[in-house]
Tab-separated table of N, CA and C in Angstrom:
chain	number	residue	atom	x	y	z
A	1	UNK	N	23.958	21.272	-52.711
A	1	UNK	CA	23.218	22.442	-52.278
A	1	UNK	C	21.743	22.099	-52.088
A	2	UNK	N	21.253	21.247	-52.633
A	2	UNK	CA	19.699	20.655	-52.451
A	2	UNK	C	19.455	20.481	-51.235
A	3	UNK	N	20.364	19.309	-50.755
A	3	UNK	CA	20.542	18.763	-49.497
A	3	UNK	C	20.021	19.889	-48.169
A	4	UNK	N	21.415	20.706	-48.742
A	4	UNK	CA	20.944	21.829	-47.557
A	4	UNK	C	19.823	22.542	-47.559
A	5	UNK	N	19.124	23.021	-48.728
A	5	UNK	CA	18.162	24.024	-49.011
A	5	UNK	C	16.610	22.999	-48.142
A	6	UNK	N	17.195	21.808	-48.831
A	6	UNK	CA	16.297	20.457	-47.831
A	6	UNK	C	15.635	20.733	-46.517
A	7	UNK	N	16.857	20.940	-45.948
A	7	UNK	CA	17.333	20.521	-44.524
A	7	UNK	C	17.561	22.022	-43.531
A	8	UNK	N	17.223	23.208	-44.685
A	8	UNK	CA	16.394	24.256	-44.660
A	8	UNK	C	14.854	24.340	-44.250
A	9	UNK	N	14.554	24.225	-44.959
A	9	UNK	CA	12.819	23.815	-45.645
A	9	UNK	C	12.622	23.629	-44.371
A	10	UNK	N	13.099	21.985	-44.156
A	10	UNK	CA	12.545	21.380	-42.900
A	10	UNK	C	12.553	22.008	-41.769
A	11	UNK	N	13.381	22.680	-41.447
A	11	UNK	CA	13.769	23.203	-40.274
A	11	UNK	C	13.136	23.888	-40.490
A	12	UNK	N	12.565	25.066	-41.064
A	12	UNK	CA	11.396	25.965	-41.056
A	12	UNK	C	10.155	25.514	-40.977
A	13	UNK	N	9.922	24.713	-41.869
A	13	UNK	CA	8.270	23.715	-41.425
A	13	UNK	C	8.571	22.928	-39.937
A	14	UNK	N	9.685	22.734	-39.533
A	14	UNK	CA	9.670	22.388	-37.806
A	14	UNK	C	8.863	23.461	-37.232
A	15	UNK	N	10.076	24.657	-37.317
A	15	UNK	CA	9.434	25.740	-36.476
A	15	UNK	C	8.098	26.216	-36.530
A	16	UNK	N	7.508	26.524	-37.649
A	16	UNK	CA	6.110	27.012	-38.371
A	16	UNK	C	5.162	26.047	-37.477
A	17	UNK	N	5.593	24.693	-37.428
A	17	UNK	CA	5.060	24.013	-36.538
A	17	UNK	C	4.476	23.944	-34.855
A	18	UNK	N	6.130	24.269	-34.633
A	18	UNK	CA	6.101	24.983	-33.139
A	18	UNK	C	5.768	26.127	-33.190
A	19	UNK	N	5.790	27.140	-33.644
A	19	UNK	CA	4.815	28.106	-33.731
A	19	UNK	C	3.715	28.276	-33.510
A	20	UNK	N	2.818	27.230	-33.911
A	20	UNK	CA	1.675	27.243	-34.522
A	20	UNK	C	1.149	26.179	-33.110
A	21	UNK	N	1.894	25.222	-32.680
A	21	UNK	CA	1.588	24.680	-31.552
A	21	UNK	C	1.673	25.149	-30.030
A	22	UNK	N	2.281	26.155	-30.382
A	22	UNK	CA	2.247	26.874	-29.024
A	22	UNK	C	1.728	28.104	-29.112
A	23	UNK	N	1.103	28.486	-29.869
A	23	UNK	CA	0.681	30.040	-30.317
A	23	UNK	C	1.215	30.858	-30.240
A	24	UNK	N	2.414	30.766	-30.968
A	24	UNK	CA	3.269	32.243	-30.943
A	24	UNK	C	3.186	33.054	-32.102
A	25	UNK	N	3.415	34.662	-31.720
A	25	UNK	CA	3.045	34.779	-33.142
A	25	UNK	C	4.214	35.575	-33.651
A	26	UNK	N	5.501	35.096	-33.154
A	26	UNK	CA	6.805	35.249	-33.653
A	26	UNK	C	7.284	35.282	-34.911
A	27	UNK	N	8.161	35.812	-35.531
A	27	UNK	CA	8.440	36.084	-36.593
A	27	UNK	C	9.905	35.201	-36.968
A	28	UNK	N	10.422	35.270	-35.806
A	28	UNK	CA	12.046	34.743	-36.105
A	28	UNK	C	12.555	33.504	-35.185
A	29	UNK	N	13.537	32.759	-35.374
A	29	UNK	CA	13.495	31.734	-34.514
A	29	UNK	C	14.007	31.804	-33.612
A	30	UNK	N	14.762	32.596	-32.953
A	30	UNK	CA	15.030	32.933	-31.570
A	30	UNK	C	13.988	32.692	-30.993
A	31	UNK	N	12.955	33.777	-30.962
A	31	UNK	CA	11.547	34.264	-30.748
A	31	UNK	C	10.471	33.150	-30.691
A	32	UNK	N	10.688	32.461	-31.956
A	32	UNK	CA	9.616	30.901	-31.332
A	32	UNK	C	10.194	30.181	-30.294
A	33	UNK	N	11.239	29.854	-30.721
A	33	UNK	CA	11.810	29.057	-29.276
A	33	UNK	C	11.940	30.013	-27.901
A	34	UNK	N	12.111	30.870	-27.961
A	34	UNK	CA	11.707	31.514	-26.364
A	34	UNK	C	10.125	31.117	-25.853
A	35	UNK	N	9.263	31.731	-27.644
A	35	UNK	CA	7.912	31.386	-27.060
A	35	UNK	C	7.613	29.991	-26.612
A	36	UNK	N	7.843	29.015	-27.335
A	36	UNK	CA	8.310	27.437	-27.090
A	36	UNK	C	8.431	26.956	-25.322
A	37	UNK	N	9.415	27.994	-25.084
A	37	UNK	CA	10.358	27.627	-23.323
A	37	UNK	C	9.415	27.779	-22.753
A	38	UNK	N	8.350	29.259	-22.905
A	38	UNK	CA	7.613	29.540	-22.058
A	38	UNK	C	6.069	29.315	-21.768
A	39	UNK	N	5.651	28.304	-23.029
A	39	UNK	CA	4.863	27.366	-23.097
A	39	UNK	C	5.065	26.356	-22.038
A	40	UNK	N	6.422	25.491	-23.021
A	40	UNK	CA	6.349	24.047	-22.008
A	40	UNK	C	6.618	24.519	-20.434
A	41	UNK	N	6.952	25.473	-19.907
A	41	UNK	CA	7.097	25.586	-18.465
A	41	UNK	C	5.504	26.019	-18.243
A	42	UNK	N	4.540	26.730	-18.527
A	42	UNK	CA	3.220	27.202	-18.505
A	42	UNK	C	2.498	25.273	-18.313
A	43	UNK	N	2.958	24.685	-19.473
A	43	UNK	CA	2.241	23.499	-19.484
A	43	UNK	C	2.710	22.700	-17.971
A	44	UNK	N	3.856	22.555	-17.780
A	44	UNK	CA	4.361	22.260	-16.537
A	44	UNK	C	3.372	22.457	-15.427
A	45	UNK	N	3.397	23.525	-15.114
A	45	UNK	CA	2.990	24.403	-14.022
A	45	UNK	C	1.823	23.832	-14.237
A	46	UNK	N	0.417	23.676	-14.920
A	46	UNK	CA	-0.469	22.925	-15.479
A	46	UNK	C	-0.648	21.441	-14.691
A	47	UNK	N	0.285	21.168	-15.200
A	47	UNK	CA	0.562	19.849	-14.820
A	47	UNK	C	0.630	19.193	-13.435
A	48	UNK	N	1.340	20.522	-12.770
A	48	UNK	CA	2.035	20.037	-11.235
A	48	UNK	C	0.185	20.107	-10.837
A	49	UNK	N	-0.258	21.385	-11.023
A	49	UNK	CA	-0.954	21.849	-10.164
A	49	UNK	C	-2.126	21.057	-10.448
A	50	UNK	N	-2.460	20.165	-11.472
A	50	UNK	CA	-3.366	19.023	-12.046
A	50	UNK	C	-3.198	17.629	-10.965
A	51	UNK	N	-2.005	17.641	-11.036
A	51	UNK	CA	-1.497	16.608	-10.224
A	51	UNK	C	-1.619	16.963	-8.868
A	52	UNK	N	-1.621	17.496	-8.019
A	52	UNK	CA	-1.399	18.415	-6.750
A	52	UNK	C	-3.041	18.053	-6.708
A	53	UNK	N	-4.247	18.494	-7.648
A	53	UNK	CA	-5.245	18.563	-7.255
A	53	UNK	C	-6.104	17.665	-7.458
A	54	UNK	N	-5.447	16.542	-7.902
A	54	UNK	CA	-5.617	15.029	-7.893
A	54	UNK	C	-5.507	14.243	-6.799
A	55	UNK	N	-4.082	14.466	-6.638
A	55	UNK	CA	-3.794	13.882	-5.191
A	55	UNK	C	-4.893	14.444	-4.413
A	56	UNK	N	-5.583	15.582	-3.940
A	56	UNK	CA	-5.929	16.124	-3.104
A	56	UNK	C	-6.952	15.290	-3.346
A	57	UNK	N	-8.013	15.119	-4.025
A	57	UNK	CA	-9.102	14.837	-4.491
A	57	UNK	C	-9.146	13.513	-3.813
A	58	UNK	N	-7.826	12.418	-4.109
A	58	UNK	CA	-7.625	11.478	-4.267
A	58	UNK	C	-7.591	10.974	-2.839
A	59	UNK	N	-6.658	12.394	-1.728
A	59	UNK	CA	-6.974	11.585	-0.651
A	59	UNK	C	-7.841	12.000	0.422
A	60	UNK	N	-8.999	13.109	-0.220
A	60	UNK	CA	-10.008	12.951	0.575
A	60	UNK	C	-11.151	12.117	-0.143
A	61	UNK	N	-10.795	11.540	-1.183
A	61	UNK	CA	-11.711	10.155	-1.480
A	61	UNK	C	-11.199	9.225	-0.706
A	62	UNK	N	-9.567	9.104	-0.090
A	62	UNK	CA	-9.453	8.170	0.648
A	62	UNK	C	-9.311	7.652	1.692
A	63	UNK	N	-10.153	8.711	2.096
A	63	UNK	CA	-10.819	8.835	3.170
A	63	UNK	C	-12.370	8.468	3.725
A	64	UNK	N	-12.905	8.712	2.085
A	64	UNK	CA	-14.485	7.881	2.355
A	64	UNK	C	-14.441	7.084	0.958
A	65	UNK	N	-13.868	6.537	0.987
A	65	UNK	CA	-14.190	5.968	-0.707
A	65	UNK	C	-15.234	4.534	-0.559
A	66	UNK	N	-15.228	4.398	1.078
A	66	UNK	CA	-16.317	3.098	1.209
A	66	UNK	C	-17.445	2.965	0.725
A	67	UNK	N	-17.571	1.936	0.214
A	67	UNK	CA	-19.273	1.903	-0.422
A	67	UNK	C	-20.283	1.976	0.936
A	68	UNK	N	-20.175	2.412	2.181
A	68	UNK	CA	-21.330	2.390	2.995
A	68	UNK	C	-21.454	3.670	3.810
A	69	UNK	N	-21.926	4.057	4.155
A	69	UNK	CA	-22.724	5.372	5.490
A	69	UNK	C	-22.157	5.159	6.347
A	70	UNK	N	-22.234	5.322	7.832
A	70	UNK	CA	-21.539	5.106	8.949
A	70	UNK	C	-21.999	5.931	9.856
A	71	UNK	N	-22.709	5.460	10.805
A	71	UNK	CA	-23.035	6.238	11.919
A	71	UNK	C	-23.736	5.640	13.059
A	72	UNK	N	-22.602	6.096	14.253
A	72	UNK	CA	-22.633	5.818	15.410
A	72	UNK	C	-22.974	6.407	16.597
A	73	UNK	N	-24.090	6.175	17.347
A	73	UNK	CA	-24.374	7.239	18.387
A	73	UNK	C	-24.316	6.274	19.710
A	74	UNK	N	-24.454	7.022	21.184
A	74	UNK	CA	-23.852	6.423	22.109
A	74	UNK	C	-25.504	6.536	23.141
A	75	UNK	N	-25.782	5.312	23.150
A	75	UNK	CA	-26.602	4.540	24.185
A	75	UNK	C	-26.281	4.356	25.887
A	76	UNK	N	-27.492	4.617	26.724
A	76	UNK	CA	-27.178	4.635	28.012
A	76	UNK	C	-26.156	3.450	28.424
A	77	UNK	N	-26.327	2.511	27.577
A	77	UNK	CA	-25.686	0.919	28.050
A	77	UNK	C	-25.321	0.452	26.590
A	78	UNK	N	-24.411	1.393	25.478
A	78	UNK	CA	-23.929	0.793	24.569
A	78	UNK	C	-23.840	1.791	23.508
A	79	UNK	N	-24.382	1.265	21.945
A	79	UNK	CA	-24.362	2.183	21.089
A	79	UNK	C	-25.527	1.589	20.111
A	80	UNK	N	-25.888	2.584	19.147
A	80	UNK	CA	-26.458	2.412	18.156
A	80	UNK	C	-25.805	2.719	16.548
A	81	UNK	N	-25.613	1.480	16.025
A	81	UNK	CA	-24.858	1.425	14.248
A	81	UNK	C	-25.504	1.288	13.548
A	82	UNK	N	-25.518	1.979	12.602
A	82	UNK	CA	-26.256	2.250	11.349
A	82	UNK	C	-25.194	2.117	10.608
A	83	UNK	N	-25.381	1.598	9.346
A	83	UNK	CA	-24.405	1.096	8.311
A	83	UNK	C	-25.671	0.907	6.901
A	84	UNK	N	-25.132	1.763	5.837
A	84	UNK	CA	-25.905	1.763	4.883
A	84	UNK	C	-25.411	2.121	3.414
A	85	UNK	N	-25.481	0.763	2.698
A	85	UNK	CA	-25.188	1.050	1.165
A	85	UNK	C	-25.866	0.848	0.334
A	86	UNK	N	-26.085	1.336	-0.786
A	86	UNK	CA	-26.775	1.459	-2.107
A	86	UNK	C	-27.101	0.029	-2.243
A	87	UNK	N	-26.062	-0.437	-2.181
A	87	UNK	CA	-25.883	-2.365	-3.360
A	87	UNK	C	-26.070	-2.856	-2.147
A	88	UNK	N	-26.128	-4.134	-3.007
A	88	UNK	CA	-25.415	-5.432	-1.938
A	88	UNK	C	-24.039	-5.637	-1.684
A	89	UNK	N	-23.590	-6.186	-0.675
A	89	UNK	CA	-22.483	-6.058	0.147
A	89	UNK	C	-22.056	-7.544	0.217
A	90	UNK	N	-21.869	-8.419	-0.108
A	90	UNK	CA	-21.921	-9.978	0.251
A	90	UNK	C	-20.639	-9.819	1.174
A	91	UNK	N	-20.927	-10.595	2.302
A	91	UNK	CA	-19.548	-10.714	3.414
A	91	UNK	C	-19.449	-9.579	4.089
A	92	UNK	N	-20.082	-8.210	4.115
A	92	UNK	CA	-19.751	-6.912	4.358
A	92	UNK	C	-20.320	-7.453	6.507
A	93	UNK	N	-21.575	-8.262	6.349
A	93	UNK	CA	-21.886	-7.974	7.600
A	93	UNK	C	-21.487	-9.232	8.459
A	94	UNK	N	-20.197	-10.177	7.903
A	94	UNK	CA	-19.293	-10.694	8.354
A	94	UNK	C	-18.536	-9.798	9.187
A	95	UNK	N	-17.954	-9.178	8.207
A	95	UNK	CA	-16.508	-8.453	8.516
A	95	UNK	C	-17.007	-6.831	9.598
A	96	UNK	N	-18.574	-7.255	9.292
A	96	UNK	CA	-18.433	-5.844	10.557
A	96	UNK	C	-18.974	-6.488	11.813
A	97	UNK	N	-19.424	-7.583	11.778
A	97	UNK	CA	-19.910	-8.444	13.738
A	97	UNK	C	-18.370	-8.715	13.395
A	98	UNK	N	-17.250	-9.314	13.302
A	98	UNK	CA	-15.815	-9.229	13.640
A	98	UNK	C	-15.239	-8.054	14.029
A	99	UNK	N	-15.713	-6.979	13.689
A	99	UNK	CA	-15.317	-5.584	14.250
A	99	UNK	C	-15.642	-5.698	15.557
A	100	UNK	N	-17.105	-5.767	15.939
A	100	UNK	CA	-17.797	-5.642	17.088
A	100	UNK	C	-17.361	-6.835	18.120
A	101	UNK	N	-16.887	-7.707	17.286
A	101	UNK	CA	-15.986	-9.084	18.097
A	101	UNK	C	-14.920	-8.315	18.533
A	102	UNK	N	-13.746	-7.959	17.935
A	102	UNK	CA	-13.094	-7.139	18.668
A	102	UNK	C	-12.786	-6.387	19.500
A	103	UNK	N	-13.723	-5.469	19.157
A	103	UNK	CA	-14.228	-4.134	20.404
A	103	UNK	C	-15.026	-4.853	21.700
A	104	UNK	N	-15.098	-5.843	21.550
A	104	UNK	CA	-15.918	-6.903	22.900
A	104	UNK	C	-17.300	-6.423	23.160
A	105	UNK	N	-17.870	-5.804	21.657
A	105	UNK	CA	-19.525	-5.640	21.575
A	105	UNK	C	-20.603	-6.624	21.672
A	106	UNK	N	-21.132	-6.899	22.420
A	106	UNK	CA	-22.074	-7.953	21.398
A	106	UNK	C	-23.519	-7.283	21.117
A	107	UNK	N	-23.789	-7.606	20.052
A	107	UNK	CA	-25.103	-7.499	19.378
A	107	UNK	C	-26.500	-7.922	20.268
A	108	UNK	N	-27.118	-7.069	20.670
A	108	UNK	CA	-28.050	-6.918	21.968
A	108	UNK	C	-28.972	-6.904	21.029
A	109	UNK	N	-29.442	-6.367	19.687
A	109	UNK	CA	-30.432	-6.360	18.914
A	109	UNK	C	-29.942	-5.949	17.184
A	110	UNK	N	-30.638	-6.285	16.163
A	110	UNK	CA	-30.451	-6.040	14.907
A	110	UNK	C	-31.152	-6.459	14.003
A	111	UNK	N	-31.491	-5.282	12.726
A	111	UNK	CA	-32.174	-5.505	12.256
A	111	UNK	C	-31.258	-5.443	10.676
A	112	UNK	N	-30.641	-6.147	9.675
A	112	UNK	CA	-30.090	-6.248	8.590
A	112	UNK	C	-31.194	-6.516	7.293
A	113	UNK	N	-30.729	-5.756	6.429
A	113	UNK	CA	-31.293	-6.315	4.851
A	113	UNK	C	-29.766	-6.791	3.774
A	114	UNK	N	-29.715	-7.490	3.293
A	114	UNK	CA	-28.521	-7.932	2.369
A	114	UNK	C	-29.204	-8.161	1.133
A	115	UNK	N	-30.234	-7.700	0.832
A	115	UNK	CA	-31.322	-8.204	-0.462
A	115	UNK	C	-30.667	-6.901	-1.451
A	116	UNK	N	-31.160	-6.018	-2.049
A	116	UNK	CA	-31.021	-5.045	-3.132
A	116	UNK	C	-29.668	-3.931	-2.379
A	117	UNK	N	-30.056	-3.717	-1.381
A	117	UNK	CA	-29.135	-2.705	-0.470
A	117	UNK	C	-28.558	-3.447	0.665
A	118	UNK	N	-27.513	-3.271	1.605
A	118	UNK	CA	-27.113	-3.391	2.475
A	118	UNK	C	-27.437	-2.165	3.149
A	119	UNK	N	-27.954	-2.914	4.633
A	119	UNK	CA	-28.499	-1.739	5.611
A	119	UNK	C	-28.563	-2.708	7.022
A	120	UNK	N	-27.747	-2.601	7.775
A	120	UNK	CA	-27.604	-2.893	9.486
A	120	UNK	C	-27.645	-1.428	10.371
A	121	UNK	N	-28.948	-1.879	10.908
A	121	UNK	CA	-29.172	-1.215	12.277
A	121	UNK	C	-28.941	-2.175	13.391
A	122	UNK	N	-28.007	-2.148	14.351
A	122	UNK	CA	-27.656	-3.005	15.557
A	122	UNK	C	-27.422	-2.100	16.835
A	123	UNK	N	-27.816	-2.555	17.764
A	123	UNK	CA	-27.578	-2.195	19.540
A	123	UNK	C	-26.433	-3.286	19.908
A	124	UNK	N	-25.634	-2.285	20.096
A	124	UNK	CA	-24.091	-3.643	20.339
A	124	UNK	C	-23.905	-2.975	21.954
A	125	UNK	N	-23.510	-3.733	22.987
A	125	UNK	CA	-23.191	-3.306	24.243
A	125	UNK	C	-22.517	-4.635	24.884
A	126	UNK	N	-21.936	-4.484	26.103
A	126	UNK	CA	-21.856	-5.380	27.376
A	126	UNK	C	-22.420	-5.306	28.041
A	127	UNK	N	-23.284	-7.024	28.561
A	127	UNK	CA	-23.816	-6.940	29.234
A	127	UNK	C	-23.181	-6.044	30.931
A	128	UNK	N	-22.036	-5.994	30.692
A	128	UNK	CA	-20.927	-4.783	32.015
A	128	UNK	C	-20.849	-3.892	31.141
A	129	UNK	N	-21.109	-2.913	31.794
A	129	UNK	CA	-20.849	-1.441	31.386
A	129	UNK	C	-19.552	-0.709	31.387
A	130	UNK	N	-18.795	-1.814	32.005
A	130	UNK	CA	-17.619	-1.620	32.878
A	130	UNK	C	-16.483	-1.805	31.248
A	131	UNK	N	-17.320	-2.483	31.131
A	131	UNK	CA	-15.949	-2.679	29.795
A	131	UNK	C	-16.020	-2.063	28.681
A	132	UNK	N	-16.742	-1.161	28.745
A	132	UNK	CA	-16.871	-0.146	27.478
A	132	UNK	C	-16.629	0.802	27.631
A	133	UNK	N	-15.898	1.087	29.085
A	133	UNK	CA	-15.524	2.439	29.722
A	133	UNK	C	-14.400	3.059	28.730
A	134	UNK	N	-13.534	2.254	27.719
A	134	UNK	CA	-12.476	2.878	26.772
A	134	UNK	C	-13.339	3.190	25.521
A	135	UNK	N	-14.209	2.781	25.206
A	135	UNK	CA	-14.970	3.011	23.759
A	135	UNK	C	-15.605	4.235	23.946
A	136	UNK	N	-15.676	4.821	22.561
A	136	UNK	CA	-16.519	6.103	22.509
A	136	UNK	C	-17.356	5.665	21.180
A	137	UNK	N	-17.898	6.567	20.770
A	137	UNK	CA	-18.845	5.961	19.362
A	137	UNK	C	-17.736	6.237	18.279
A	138	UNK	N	-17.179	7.422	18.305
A	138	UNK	CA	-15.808	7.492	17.209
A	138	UNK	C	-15.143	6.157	17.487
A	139	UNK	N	-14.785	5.575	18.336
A	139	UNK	CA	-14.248	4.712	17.970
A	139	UNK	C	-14.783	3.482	17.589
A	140	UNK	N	-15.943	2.869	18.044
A	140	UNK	CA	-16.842	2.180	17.239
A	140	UNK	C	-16.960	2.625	15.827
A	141	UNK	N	-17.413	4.076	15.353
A	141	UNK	CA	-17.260	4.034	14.134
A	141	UNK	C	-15.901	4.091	13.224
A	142	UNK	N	-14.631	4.296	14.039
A	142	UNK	CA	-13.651	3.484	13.462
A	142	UNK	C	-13.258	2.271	13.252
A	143	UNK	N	-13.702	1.897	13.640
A	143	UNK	CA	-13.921	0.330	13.980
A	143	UNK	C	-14.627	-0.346	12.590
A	144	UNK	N	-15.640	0.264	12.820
A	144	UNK	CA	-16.837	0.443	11.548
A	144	UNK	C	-16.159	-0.194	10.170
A	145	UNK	N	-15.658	1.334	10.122
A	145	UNK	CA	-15.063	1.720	8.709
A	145	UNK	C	-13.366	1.232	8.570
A	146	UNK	N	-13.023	0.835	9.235
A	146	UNK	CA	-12.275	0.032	9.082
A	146	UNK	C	-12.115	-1.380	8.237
A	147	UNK	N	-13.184	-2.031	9.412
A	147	UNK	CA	-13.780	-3.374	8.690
A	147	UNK	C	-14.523	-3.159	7.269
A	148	UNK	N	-15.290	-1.951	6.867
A	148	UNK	CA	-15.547	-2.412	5.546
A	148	UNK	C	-14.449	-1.921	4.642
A	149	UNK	N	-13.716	-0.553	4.987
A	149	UNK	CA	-12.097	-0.577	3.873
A	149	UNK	C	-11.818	-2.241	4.070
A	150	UNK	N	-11.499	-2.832	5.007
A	150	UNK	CA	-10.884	-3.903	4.274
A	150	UNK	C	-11.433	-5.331	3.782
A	151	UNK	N	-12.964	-5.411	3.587
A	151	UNK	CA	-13.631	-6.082	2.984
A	151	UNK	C	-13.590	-5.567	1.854
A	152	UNK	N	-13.915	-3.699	1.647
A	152	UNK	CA	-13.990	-3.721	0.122
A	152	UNK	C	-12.671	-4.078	-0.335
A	153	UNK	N	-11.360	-3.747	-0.088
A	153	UNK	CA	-10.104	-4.446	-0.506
A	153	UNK	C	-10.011	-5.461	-0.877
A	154	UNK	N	-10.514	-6.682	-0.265
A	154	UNK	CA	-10.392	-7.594	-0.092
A	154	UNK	C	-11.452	-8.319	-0.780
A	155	UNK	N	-12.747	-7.766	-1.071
A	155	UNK	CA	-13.891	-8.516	-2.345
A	155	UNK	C	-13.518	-7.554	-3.877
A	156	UNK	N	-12.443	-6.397	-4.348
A	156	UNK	CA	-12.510	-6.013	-5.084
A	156	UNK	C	-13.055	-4.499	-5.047
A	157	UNK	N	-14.291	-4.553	-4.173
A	157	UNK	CA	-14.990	-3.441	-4.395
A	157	UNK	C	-14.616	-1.764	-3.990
A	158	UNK	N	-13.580	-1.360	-4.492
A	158	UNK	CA	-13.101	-0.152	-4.499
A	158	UNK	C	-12.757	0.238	-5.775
């Protein structure tokens, strides 16, 4: 009879427990454990909507999560890029004249710092006008930000 009176006890200091962890202020154990159900589904719901607003968070950070600025405006005979980050960037203004290699830009003028901050101002065009007839500045600045997502990937820096 110990055993059971035991195994009593316990089972009441369980519940008193759950009680007390879910704030119910139930009297009987039906009653905690209902209050119990309608906790952990409350916590649930918590949860999704924590998560839901994470993700969200998560993918309009990943969308700019680049360490640099970006901005592109459109020149009678080309464009003007501005590219600007806090730090230093090592390799960053590699991987963005390879952008402009691509897009069949070349660098007509520029002025870079790679010392405390990274900061490129450049005039990228063809000397033909003719061949930039598919580019717009959105797409130069996709271009952009492209090349540094995958430098920062690729040095760590994300």
């Amino acid at each position: 009879m110990g055993s059971r009176e035991h195994k009593r006890a316990a089972l009441n200091d369980k519940l008193q427990q759950l009680r007390s962890a879910t704030n119910s202020s139930a009297r009987n154990k039906a009653s905690i454990i209902v209050d119990a159900s309608k906790y952990i589904k409350e916590l649930k719901r918590k949860v999704k909507r924590l998560n839901k607003d994470a993700g969200t968070s998560q993918s309009s950070s990943a969308q700019t999560p680049l360490p640099a600025q970006v901005t592109v405006e459109t020149l009678e005979r080309g464009f003007l890029i501005n590219v600007f980050s806090g730090k230093n960037c090592p390799g960053l203004l590699v991987s963005i004249l390879e952008a402009f290699e691509k897009l069949g830009l070349d660098v007509h003028d520029a002025r870079v710092s790679c010392s405390d901050v990274f900061q490129l101002e450049a005039v990228g065009g063809e000397n033909n006008p003719e061949h930039l007839h598919g580019l717009d500045a959105q797409v130069v600045k996709q271009a952009v930000l492209e090349a540094i997502k995958n430098w920062s990937e690729s040095s760590g820096q994300d």
